[in-house]
Amino acid sequence: MLFLASYGDYWRKIRKIVINEVLSSSKLEKLRDVRVSEVKTSIKDLYSLFPITGDQNLDFPVTADHFPVTRDNFPVGGDDISFIVDGDDVIKQKKQPLTEIQGKDSYNKVFLSDPSLDPTHGGSFSAKGDKVKVNITNWIEKLTLSLIVKKIAGKSYGRVKKGGNEKEAERFKKALKDFMSIGFVLWDAFPIPLFKWIDFQGHVKFMKRTFKDIDFVLQSWLDEHVKKRERVNFVEGNEEDFIDVMLSMMSNEDFVDGYSRETTIKATALSMVLVASDTTAIHLNWVMATLLNHRDAMKKVQDELDTNVGRNRWVEESDVKDLIWSNPDTFDPERFLTSQAGVDVRGHQYEFIPFGSGRRSCPGITYATQVTHFAIAHLLQGFDFSTPSDEPLDMKEGLGVTMRKADPIEVFITPRLPSVLYKF
């Protein structure tokens, strides 16, 4: 994989391909619609958790009798609700299905148990007073994984139907988590050659199973792309995602530093998915946790969004330049407005190097900052957040290759925008 490879021909070639074809500013701009679509889909999924209001007030003008000829010749004699003339009968016939099918109690019984069954997907929901408890950590992880998988393999892990992509997405997500956790296990730091073959704690078996699950998904991506190119007589220059680009750049006989085309593509795809989804999700998770423990800062962000964007439209990437925030031990976003406004995060000033420095610095700096700005801005603009019992979150760190928060973030959310804005 790219981030584990030693300096050499392989590392230089693959890094160049990744930067030029996925992470450059021009490529990220071309893929802007993907970011926008996935973030809005995820926001819509959050809003779909809220119960429908169910309008019980039927004192409004109903449709007039526009179909005199068709009504008389209709098989049921024109007595159905579609053709009936205004009056008490139409009110009775219309009130019953509205109450029994679209009413709030009926909705809660049927759809709230499984939001994916909701045909409205965010229709006329109550935007005031209702609170829903959600695991925002899972939401963030799903979003970041869906974003990078869409760019790499052209597949959407955002809103997936039962079976198919859903099973694949859950299997892949679990395997990636297992990969990051097994990377922190130090069971072989001081191996004893004589007993090396004995797997005392089952780590070797666990590692092999994890890599088998990851390879299964990666191989399915590659096979789908190869078959698609054969089926549609693929034309060079019409690449839709990163795997398409890699297939176009490498022939069947191509080897990079001794690795086959198949191995190179799968390893590179895994490197990008791991780094882009895991680190971005962890970053967003810590940002939300810190904001929830500093409500004054969260309120300032929301006030700034209301002032510069308003509540009649969603924030866009072009608005980010107008949403600017300024002691390492103090959560003080305002520091970036004053004395440290010129601090560079790209590795040139060593007091703050979140993306590393030098040749091994993260090539996805632009991607990470764009996703962070856009996702956090949408979350804070779209919802108000509160913790159970209004208690501060535990900021304990978990184990792993990356500094993951030990406990997931569970919060109550309340919509803060007009319901029509959630109908993407």
Short mmCIF file of N, CA and C in Angstrom, two decimals, residues 123-210:
data_model
loop_
_atom_site.label_atom_id
_atom_site.label_comp_id
_atom_site.label_asym_id
_atom_site.label_seq_id
_atom_site.Cartn_x
_atom_site.Cartn_y
_atom_site.Cartn_z
N GLY A 123 -40.49 14.18 3.76
CA GLY A 123 -41.58 15.02 3.28
C GLY A 123 -41.95 16.08 4.29
N SER A 124 -43.24 16.19 4.64
CA SER A 124 -43.69 17.23 5.56
C SER A 124 -43.47 16.79 6.99
N PHE A 125 -42.27 16.99 7.48
CA PHE A 125 -41.95 16.59 8.84
C PHE A 125 -42.04 17.78 9.77
N SER A 126 -42.25 17.47 11.05
CA SER A 126 -42.27 18.52 12.06
C SER A 126 -40.87 19.07 12.24
N ALA A 127 -40.70 20.36 12.14
CA ALA A 127 -39.39 20.99 12.27
C ALA A 127 -39.22 21.68 13.61
N LYS A 128 -40.22 21.55 14.51
CA LYS A 128 -40.10 22.23 15.80
C LYS A 128 -40.52 21.27 16.91
N GLY A 129 -39.77 21.31 18.00
CA GLY A 129 -40.17 20.58 19.18
C GLY A 129 -39.70 19.14 19.23
N ASP A 130 -39.65 18.44 18.11
CA ASP A 130 -39.27 17.05 18.10
C ASP A 130 -37.77 16.89 18.21
N LYS A 131 -37.35 15.89 18.98
CA LYS A 131 -35.94 15.55 19.09
C LYS A 131 -35.78 14.07 18.77
N VAL A 132 -34.71 13.75 18.08
CA VAL A 132 -34.40 12.36 17.75
C VAL A 132 -32.98 12.07 18.19
N LYS A 133 -32.80 10.94 18.85
CA LYS A 133 -31.47 10.55 19.30
C LYS A 133 -30.77 9.79 18.19
N VAL A 134 -29.58 10.21 17.84
CA VAL A 134 -28.83 9.57 16.76
C VAL A 134 -27.38 9.36 17.19
N ASN A 135 -26.78 8.37 16.57
CA ASN A 135 -25.34 8.12 16.74
C ASN A 135 -24.63 8.88 15.64
N ILE A 136 -24.15 10.07 15.96
CA ILE A 136 -23.57 10.93 14.92
C ILE A 136 -22.24 10.38 14.43
N THR A 137 -21.57 9.57 15.24
CA THR A 137 -20.32 8.94 14.81
C THR A 137 -20.57 8.00 13.64
N ASN A 138 -21.61 7.18 13.74
CA ASN A 138 -21.95 6.27 12.64
C ASN A 138 -22.32 7.05 11.39
N TRP A 139 -23.05 8.14 11.57
CA TRP A 139 -23.44 8.97 10.42
C TRP A 139 -22.20 9.53 9.73
N ILE A 140 -21.24 10.01 10.49
CA ILE A 140 -20.01 10.57 9.92
C ILE A 140 -19.22 9.50 9.19
N GLU A 141 -19.08 8.33 9.80
CA GLU A 141 -18.31 7.25 9.18
C GLU A 141 -18.96 6.79 7.87
N LYS A 142 -20.27 6.73 7.86
CA LYS A 142 -20.98 6.35 6.64
C LYS A 142 -20.77 7.37 5.54
N LEU A 143 -20.81 8.65 5.92
CA LEU A 143 -20.62 9.73 4.94
C LEU A 143 -19.23 9.70 4.34
N THR A 144 -18.20 9.64 5.17
CA THR A 144 -16.82 9.70 4.65
C THR A 144 -16.49 8.48 3.81
N LEU A 145 -17.00 7.30 4.21
CA LEU A 145 -16.75 6.10 3.41
C LEU A 145 -17.46 6.20 2.06
N SER A 146 -18.70 6.67 2.08
CA SER A 146 -19.46 6.80 0.83
C SER A 146 -18.81 7.79 -0.12
N LEU A 147 -18.28 8.88 0.41
CA LEU A 147 -17.63 9.90 -0.42
C LEU A 147 -16.44 9.33 -1.17
N ILE A 148 -15.54 8.65 -0.47
CA ILE A 148 -14.32 8.18 -1.12
C ILE A 148 -14.60 6.97 -2.01
N VAL A 149 -15.53 6.10 -1.61
CA VAL A 149 -15.86 4.94 -2.45
C VAL A 149 -16.48 5.40 -3.77
N LYS A 150 -17.27 6.47 -3.71
CA LYS A 150 -17.87 7.02 -4.94
C LYS A 150 -16.79 7.51 -5.89
N LYS A 151 -15.75 8.13 -5.36
CA LYS A 151 -14.67 8.64 -6.19
C LYS A 151 -13.77 7.52 -6.70
N ILE A 152 -13.56 6.51 -5.88
CA ILE A 152 -12.65 5.42 -6.25
C ILE A 152 -13.31 4.40 -7.16
N ALA A 153 -14.51 3.94 -6.77
CA ALA A 153 -15.14 2.83 -7.48
C ALA A 153 -16.46 3.20 -8.13
N GLY A 154 -16.93 4.43 -7.96
CA GLY A 154 -18.18 4.84 -8.58
C GLY A 154 -19.41 4.23 -7.94
N LYS A 155 -19.27 3.70 -6.72
CA LYS A 155 -20.39 3.06 -6.02
C LYS A 155 -20.86 3.97 -4.89
N SER A 156 -22.17 3.96 -4.65
CA SER A 156 -22.72 4.78 -3.58
C SER A 156 -23.02 3.90 -2.38
N TYR A 157 -22.36 4.21 -1.27
CA TYR A 157 -22.64 3.53 -0.01
C TYR A 157 -23.51 4.40 0.88
N GLY A 158 -24.05 5.48 0.32
CA GLY A 158 -24.88 6.38 1.10
C GLY A 158 -26.24 5.77 1.36
N ARG A 159 -27.19 6.00 0.47
CA ARG A 159 -28.52 5.40 0.60
C ARG A 159 -28.58 4.16 -0.28
N VAL A 160 -28.50 2.99 0.35
CA VAL A 160 -28.50 1.73 -0.39
C VAL A 160 -29.73 0.92 -0.01
N LYS A 161 -30.19 0.12 -0.94
CA LYS A 161 -31.36 -0.72 -0.70
C LYS A 161 -30.96 -1.96 0.10
N LYS A 162 -31.96 -2.61 0.64
CA LYS A 162 -31.71 -3.83 1.40
C LYS A 162 -31.05 -4.86 0.50
N GLY A 163 -30.02 -5.53 1.04
CA GLY A 163 -29.27 -6.48 0.24
C GLY A 163 -28.31 -5.75 -0.67
N GLY A 164 -27.60 -6.48 -1.52
CA GLY A 164 -26.71 -5.87 -2.50
C GLY A 164 -25.67 -4.98 -1.87
N ASN A 165 -25.70 -3.70 -2.23
CA ASN A 165 -24.71 -2.74 -1.76
C ASN A 165 -24.71 -2.59 -0.24
N GLU A 166 -25.86 -2.76 0.39
CA GLU A 166 -25.91 -2.59 1.84
C GLU A 166 -25.05 -3.63 2.54
N LYS A 167 -25.17 -4.89 2.13
CA LYS A 167 -24.35 -5.94 2.74
C LYS A 167 -22.88 -5.71 2.46
N GLU A 168 -22.59 -5.32 1.23
CA GLU A 168 -21.20 -5.04 0.86
C GLU A 168 -20.65 -3.88 1.67
N ALA A 169 -21.45 -2.83 1.82
CA ALA A 169 -21.00 -1.65 2.56
C ALA A 169 -20.73 -1.98 4.02
N GLU A 170 -21.64 -2.74 4.65
CA GLU A 170 -21.45 -3.10 6.05
C GLU A 170 -20.25 -4.01 6.23
N ARG A 171 -20.08 -4.95 5.32
CA ARG A 171 -18.93 -5.87 5.40
C ARG A 171 -17.62 -5.10 5.25
N PHE A 172 -17.59 -4.18 4.31
CA PHE A 172 -16.37 -3.42 4.05
C PHE A 172 -16.07 -2.47 5.22
N LYS A 173 -17.10 -1.82 5.74
CA LYS A 173 -16.92 -0.90 6.86
C LYS A 173 -16.36 -1.62 8.08
N LYS A 174 -16.91 -2.79 8.38
CA LYS A 174 -16.42 -3.56 9.52
C LYS A 174 -14.98 -4.02 9.31
N ALA A 175 -14.67 -4.46 8.08
CA ALA A 175 -13.32 -4.92 7.78
C ALA A 175 -12.30 -3.79 7.92
N LEU A 176 -12.68 -2.59 7.49
CA LEU A 176 -11.77 -1.44 7.61
C LEU A 176 -11.52 -1.10 9.08
N LYS A 177 -12.57 -1.16 9.90
CA LYS A 177 -12.39 -0.90 11.34
C LYS A 177 -11.48 -1.94 11.96
N ASP A 178 -11.68 -3.21 11.58
CA ASP A 178 -10.84 -4.28 12.11
C ASP A 178 -9.39 -4.09 11.68
N PHE A 179 -9.20 -3.64 10.44
CA PHE A 179 -7.84 -3.40 9.94
C PHE A 179 -7.13 -2.35 10.78
N MET A 180 -7.82 -1.26 11.08
CA MET A 180 -7.20 -0.19 11.85
C MET A 180 -6.94 -0.61 13.30
N SER A 181 -7.77 -1.47 13.84
CA SER A 181 -7.55 -1.92 15.22
C SER A 181 -6.44 -2.96 15.30
N ILE A 182 -6.37 -3.88 14.34
CA ILE A 182 -5.33 -4.91 14.37
C ILE A 182 -3.96 -4.30 14.13
N GLY A 183 -3.92 -3.15 13.48
CA GLY A 183 -2.64 -2.49 13.23
C GLY A 183 -1.99 -1.98 14.50
N PHE A 184 -2.77 -1.87 15.58
CA PHE A 184 -2.23 -1.37 16.85
C PHE A 184 -1.78 -2.51 17.77
N VAL A 185 -2.12 -3.75 17.41
CA VAL A 185 -1.76 -4.90 18.25
C VAL A 185 -0.27 -5.17 18.13
N LEU A 186 0.41 -5.32 19.26
CA LEU A 186 1.86 -5.49 19.27
C LEU A 186 2.26 -6.92 19.66
N TRP A 187 1.45 -7.88 19.33
CA TRP A 187 1.72 -9.26 19.75
C TRP A 187 2.99 -9.83 19.14
N ASP A 188 3.40 -9.30 17.96
CA ASP A 188 4.59 -9.84 17.30
C ASP A 188 5.77 -8.89 17.40
N ALA A 189 5.73 -7.93 18.35
CA ALA A 189 6.83 -6.98 18.46
C ALA A 189 8.12 -7.68 18.87
N PHE A 190 8.01 -8.73 19.71
CA PHE A 190 9.18 -9.48 20.14
C PHE A 190 8.92 -10.97 19.92
N PRO A 191 8.88 -11.39 18.66
CA PRO A 191 8.51 -12.79 18.37
C PRO A 191 9.61 -13.76 18.80
N ILE A 192 9.17 -14.89 19.27
CA ILE A 192 10.09 -15.98 19.59
C ILE A 192 10.03 -16.96 18.43
N PRO A 193 11.09 -17.09 17.65
CA PRO A 193 11.04 -17.92 16.44
C PRO A 193 10.50 -19.32 16.67
N LEU A 194 10.83 -19.92 17.79
CA LEU A 194 10.42 -21.29 18.03
C LEU A 194 8.90 -21.43 18.16
N PHE A 195 8.26 -20.38 18.70
CA PHE A 195 6.81 -20.45 18.94
C PHE A 195 6.02 -19.48 18.05
N LYS A 196 6.67 -18.97 17.02
CA LYS A 196 6.02 -17.96 16.18
C LYS A 196 4.78 -18.50 15.48
N TRP A 197 4.78 -19.80 15.21
CA TRP A 197 3.66 -20.40 14.48
C TRP A 197 2.41 -20.56 15.35
N ILE A 198 2.57 -20.43 16.67
CA ILE A 198 1.44 -20.60 17.58
C ILE A 198 0.69 -19.27 17.72
N ASP A 199 -0.58 -19.28 17.38
CA ASP A 199 -1.40 -18.07 17.45
C ASP A 199 -2.16 -18.08 18.77
N PHE A 200 -1.47 -17.65 19.84
CA PHE A 200 -2.03 -17.75 21.19
C PHE A 200 -3.36 -17.03 21.32
N GLN A 201 -3.44 -15.80 20.83
CA GLN A 201 -4.62 -14.96 21.05
C GLN A 201 -5.51 -14.84 19.82
N GLY A 202 -5.19 -15.57 18.78
CA GLY A 202 -6.03 -15.55 17.58
C GLY A 202 -5.84 -14.34 16.70
N HIS A 203 -4.75 -13.58 16.90
CA HIS A 203 -4.54 -12.37 16.12
C HIS A 203 -4.25 -12.68 14.65
N VAL A 204 -3.48 -13.73 14.41
CA VAL A 204 -3.15 -14.09 13.03
C VAL A 204 -4.41 -14.49 12.27
N LYS A 205 -5.24 -15.30 12.90
CA LYS A 205 -6.49 -15.72 12.27
C LYS A 205 -7.39 -14.52 12.00
N PHE A 206 -7.47 -13.63 12.97
CA PHE A 206 -8.28 -12.42 12.83
C PHE A 206 -7.76 -11.55 11.69
N MET A 207 -6.45 -11.40 11.60
CA MET A 207 -5.84 -10.58 10.56
C MET A 207 -6.12 -11.16 9.18
N LYS A 208 -5.97 -12.48 9.05
CA LYS A 208 -6.20 -13.13 7.75
C LYS A 208 -7.66 -13.00 7.33
N ARG A 209 -8.58 -13.16 8.28
CA ARG A 209 -9.99 -13.02 7.95
C ARG A 209 -10.33 -11.60 7.53
N THR A 210 -9.73 -10.63 8.21
CA THR A 210 -9.96 -9.22 7.87
C THR A 210 -9.49 -8.91 6.46
#
